[in-house]
Coordinates of C-alpha atoms and ligand atoms in Angstrom, one line a residue:
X230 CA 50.0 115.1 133.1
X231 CA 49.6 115.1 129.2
X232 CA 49.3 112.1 127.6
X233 CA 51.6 112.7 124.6
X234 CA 53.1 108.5 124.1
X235 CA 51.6 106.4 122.6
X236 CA 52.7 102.8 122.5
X237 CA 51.7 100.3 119.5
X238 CA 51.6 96.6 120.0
X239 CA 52.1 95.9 115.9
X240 CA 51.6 91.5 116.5
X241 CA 51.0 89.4 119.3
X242 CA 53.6 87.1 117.8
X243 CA 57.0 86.5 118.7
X244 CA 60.1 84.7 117.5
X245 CA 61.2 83.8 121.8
X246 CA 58.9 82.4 124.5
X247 CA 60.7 84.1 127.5
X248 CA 59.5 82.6 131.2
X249 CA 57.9 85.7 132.2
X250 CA 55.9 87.1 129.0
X251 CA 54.8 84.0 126.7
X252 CA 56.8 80.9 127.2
X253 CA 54.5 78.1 125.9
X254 CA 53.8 80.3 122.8
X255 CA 50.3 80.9 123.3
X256 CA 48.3 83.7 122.1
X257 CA 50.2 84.3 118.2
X258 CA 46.6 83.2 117.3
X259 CA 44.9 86.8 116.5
X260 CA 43.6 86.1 113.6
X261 CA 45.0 88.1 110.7
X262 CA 41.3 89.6 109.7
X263 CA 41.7 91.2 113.0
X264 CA 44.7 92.8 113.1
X265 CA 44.9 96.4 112.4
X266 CA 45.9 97.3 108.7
X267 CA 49.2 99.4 108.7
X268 CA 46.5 102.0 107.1
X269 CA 44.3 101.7 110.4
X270 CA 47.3 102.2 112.5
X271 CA 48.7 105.2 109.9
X272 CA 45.0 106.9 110.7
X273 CA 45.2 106.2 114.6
X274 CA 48.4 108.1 114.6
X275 CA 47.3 111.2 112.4
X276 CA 44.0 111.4 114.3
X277 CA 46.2 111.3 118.0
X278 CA 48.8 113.5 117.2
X279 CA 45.8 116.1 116.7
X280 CA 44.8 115.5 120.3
X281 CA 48.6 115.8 121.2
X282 CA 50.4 112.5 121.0
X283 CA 54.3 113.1 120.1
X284 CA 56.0 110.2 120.6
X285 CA 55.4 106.4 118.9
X286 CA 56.8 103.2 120.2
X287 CA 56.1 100.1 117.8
X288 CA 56.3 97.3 120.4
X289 CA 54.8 93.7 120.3
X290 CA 55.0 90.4 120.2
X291 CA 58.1 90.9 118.0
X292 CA 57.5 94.4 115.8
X293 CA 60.2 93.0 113.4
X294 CA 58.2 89.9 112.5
X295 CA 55.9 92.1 110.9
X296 CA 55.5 91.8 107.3
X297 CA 56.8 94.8 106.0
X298 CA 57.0 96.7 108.9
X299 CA 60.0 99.0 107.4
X300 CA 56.8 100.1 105.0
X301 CA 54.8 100.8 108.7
X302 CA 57.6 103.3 110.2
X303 CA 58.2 105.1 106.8
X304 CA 54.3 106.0 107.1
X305 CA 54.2 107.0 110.7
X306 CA 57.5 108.8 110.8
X307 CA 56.2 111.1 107.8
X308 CA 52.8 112.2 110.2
X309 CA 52.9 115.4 111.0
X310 CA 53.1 116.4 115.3
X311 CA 55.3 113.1 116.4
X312 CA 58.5 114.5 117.4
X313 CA 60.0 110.8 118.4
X314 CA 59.0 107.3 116.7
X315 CA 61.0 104.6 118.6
X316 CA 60.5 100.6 119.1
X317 CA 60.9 97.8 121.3
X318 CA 62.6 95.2 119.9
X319 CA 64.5 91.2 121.3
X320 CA 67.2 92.5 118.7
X321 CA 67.1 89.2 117.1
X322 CA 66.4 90.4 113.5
X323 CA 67.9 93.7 114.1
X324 CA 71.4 93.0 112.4
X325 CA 69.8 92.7 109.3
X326 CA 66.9 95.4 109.7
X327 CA 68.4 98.3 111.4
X328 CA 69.7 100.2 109.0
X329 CA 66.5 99.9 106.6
X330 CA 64.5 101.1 109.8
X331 CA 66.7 104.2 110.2
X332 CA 66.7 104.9 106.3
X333 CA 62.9 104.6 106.5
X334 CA 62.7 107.2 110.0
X335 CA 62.8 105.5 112.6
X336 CA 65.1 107.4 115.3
X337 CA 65.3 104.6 118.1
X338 CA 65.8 101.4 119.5
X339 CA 65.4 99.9 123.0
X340 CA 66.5 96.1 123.1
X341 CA 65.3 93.2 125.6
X342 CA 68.4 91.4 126.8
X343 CA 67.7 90.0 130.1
X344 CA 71.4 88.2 130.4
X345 CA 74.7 88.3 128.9
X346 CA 75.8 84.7 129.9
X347 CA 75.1 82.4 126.6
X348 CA 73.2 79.9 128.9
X349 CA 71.1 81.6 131.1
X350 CA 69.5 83.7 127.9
X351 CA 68.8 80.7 126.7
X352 CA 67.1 79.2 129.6
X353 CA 65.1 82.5 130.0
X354 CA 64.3 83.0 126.5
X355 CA 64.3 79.6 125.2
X356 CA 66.7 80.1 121.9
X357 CA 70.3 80.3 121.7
X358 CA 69.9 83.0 120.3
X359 CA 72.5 86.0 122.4
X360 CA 75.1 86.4 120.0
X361 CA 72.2 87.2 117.3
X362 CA 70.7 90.2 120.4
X363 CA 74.4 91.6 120.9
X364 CA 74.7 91.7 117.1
X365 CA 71.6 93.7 116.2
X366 CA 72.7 95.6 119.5
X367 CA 75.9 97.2 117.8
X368 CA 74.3 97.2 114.7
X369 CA 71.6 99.8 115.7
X370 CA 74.1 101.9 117.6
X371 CA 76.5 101.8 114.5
X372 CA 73.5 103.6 111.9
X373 CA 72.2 105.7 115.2
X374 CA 69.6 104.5 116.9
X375 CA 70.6 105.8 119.6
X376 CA 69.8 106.6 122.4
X377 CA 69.8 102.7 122.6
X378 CA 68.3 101.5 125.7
X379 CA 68.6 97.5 126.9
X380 CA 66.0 96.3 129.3
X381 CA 66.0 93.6 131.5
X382 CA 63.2 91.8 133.4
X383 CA 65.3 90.1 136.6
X384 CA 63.4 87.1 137.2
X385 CA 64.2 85.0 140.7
X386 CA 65.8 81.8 140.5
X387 CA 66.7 82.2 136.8
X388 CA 68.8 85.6 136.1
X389 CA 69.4 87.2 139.3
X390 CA 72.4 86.0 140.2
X391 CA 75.1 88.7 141.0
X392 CA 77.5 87.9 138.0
X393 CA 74.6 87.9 135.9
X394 CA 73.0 91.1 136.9
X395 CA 76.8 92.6 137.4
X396 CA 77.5 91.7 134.2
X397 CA 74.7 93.5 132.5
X398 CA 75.1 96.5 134.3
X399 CA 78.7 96.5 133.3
X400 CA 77.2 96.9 129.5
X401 CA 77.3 100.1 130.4
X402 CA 80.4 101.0 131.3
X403 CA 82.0 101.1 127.6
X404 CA 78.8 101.1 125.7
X405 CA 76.6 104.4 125.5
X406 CA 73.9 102.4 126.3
X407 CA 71.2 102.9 129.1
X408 CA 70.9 99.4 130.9
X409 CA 67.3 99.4 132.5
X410 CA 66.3 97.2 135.0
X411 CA 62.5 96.3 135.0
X412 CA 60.3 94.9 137.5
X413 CA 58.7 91.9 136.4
X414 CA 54.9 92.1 136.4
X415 CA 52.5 88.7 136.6
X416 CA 50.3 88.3 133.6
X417 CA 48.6 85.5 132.4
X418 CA 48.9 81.7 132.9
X419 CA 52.0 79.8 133.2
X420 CA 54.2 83.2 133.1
X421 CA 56.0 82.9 136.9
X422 CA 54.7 84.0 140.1
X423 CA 54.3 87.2 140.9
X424 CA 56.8 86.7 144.1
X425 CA 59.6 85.8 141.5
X426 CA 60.1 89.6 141.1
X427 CA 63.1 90.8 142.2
X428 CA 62.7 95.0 143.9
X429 CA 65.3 96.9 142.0
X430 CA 66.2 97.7 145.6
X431 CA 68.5 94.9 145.7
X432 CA 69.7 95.0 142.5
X433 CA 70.9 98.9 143.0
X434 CA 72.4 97.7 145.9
X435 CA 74.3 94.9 144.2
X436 CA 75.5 97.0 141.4
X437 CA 76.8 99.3 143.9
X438 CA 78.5 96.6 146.0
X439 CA 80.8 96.0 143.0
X440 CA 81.1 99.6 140.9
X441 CA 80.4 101.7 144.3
X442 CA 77.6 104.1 144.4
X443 CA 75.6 105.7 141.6
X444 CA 75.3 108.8 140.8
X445 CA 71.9 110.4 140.1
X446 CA 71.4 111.5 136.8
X447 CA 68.5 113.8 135.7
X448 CA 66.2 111.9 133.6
X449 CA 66.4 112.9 130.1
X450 CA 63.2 113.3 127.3
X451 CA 63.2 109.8 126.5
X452 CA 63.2 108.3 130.1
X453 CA 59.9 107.6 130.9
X454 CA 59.5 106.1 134.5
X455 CA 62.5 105.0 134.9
X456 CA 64.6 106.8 137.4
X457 CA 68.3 107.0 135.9
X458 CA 71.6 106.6 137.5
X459 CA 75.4 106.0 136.2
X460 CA 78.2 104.5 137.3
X461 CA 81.2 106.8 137.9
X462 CA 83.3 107.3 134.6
X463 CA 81.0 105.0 132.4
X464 CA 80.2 105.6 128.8
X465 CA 76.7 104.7 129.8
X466 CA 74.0 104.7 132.1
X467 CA 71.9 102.2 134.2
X468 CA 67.6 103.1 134.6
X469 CA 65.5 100.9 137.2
X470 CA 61.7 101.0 136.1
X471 CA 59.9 99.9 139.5
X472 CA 56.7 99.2 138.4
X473 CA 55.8 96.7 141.4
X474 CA 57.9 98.2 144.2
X475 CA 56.6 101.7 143.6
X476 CA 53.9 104.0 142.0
X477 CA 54.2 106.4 139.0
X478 CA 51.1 106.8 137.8
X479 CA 51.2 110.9 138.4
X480 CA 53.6 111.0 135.8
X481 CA 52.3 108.2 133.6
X482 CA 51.3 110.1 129.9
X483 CA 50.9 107.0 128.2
X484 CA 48.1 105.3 125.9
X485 CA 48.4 101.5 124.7
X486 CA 47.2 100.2 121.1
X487 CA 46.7 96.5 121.0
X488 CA 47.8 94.3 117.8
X489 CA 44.0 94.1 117.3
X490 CA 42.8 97.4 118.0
X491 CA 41.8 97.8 121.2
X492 CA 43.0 101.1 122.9
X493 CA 44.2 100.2 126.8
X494 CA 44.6 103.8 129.3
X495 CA 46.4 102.0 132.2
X496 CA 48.4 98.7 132.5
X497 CA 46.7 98.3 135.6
X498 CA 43.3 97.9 134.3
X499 CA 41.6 94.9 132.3
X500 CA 39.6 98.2 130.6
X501 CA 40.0 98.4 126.8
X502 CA 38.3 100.5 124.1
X503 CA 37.4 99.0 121.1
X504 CA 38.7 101.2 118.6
X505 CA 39.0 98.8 115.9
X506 CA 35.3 98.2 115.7
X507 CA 34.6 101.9 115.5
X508 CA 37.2 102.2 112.7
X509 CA 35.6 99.0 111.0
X510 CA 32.1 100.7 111.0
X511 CA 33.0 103.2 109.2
X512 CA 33.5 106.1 112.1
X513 CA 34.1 109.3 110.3
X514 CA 37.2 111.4 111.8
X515 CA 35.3 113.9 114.1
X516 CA 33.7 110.9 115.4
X517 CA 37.5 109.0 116.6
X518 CA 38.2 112.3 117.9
X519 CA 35.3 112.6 120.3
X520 CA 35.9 108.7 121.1
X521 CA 39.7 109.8 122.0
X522 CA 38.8 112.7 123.9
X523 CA 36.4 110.6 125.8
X524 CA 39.6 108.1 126.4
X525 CA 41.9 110.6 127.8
X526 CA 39.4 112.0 129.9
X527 CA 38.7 109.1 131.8
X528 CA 42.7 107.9 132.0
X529 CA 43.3 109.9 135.1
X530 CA 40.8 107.5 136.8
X531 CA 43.0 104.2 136.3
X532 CA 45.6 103.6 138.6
X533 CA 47.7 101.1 140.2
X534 CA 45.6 101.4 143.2
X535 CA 42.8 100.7 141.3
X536 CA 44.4 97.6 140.0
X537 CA 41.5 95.1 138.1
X538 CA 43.7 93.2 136.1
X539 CA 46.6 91.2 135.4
X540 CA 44.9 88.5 133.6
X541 CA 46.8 89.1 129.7
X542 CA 49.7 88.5 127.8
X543 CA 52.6 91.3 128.0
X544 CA 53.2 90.1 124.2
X545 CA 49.5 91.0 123.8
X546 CA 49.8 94.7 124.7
X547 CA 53.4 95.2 124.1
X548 CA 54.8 95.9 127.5
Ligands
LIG33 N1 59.6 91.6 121.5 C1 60.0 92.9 122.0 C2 61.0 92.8 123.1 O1 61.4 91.7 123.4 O2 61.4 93.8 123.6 C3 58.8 93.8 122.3 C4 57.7 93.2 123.2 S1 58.1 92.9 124.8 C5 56.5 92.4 125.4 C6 58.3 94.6 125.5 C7 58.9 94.7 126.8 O3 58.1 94.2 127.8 C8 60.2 94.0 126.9 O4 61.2 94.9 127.4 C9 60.0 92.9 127.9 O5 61.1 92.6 128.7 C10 58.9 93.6 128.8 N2 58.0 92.6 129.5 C11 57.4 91.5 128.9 N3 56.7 90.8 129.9 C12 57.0 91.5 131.0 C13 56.5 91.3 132.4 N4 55.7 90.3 132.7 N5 56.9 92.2 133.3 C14 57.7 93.2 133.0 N6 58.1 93.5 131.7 C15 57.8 92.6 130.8

């Protein structure tokens, strides 16, 4: 598989504390010295794009708490060899961003809503803030950033009721908007136990209890892991990511950036390259080329099976 993604974890801080990534609102405490300078991340880029990388998803914590961040995607969408710059956003600050972000490059959005129902967001992500989400949703589809994708993390005992989980995958029936169902993965402290994750199994069949079965749709570019599906006549389409209730690591072509620096091959493993401190030293080019090439070499030999860690922060690395 070639690894041509490459996913950016711009801050470790975030405007929501949702149960299952960060909800006492630790981490957030990187120091500024030791986050990378949008110049260190502009360098990454143009150095990985040379060994093949096409695609850049800004990710966090929240990427649009980022000073300046607009400033960030006008850099990286102007290097030459990505093909697709794209981030992952709550959609909270999106009503008032997206149409800078386009302007400045960026070509899409995915956005975490995990429910629709005013209350249960709330509970999940501790802030009333759903009517803000569904706002920066239609904002980014009315300036194209589309394909937009939502994603969901079904968490047991707090959004996996049927209504709720019908009701999100009914987003898609008038929206063009891909509705992706996630499997939760345990991380670190006082995020929920891993048996609260709900197999997109059920979920599929719930969706299909109500809107009958879905058809298979052939992934498209953008996709990823997630295996795609629609429900008959919809505008939309629904995508279950099952990280935990299966294995995708043949077709996994991803590398992970932390806020500060460190380069992660496989979400499985606790292994991280320290890129920052190479950078920092004063590493010439050639030698963050070897360094990469060393990386991508040895990413075939992370896999889920190999599993050594679960022990950080999604906010850290971004999801
Ligand atoms: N703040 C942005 C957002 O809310 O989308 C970007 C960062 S967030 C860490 C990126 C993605 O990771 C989100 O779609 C989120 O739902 C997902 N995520 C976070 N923690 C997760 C977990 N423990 N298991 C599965 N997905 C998780």
């Amino acid at each position: 598989m070639s690894i041509d993604y490459l996913r950016i974890s711009v801050t470790d801080r975030c405007n929501l504390r949702c149960v299952y990534c960060n909800p006492l609102g630790e981490s957030g405490f990187i120091n500024h010295d030791e986050i990378l300078k949008f110049e260190e991340i502009h360098r990454i880029v143009r150095l990985l794009a040379g060994r093949g990388i096409r695609k850049v998803r800004l990710t966090g914590g929240e990427p649009l708490i980022r000073k300046n961040v607009t400033e960030l995607v006008k850099k990286l969408a102007s290097v030459e060899g990505i093909d697709e710059l794209a981030l992952t956003t709550n959609g909270i600050l999106l009503g008032e961003m997206a149409a800078e972000l386009k302007d400045a490059g960026l070509d899409r959005v995915n956005i975490s809503i995990d429910s629709v129902g005013r209350d249960n967001y709330k509970d999940i992500t501790g802030f009333d803030f759903l009517e803000k989400a569904t706002e920066g949703l239609h904002k980014a589809l009315e300036v194209g950033l589309g394909p937009v994708k939502l994603n969901s993390v079904i968490i047991k005992g707090v959004n996996d009721s049927a209504e709720q989980i019908l009701l999100l995958a009914g987003m898609s029936l008038k929206l063009p908007v891909t509705v992706r169902f996630i499997e939760y993965y345990p991380t670190g402290n006082n995020t929920r136990p891993a048996g609260d994750y709900v197999p997109n199994g059920e979920i599929k069949k719930i969706i299909e209890g109500k809107f009958g079965q879905l058809g298979n749709i052939i992934n498209g570019k953008s996709d990823g892991p997630a295996s795609s599906f629609k429900i008959e006549g919809s505008a939309g389409s629904i995508g279950f990511i099952s990280g935990r209730s299966s294995v995708f690591c043949e077709t996994c072509n991803r590398l992970r950036l932390t806020s500060d620096g460190k380069i992660m091959p496989c979400l499985y493993s606790s292994q991280q390259y320290d890129l920052k401190k190479l950078i920092r030293y004063e590493a010439t080019d050639d030698e963050l080329l070897e360094y990469f090439k060393m990386i991508l070499d040895k990413k075939s030999e992370y896999t889920k099976l190999t599993s050594t860690s679960s022990d950080f922060l999604m906010q850290d690395i971004g999801g």
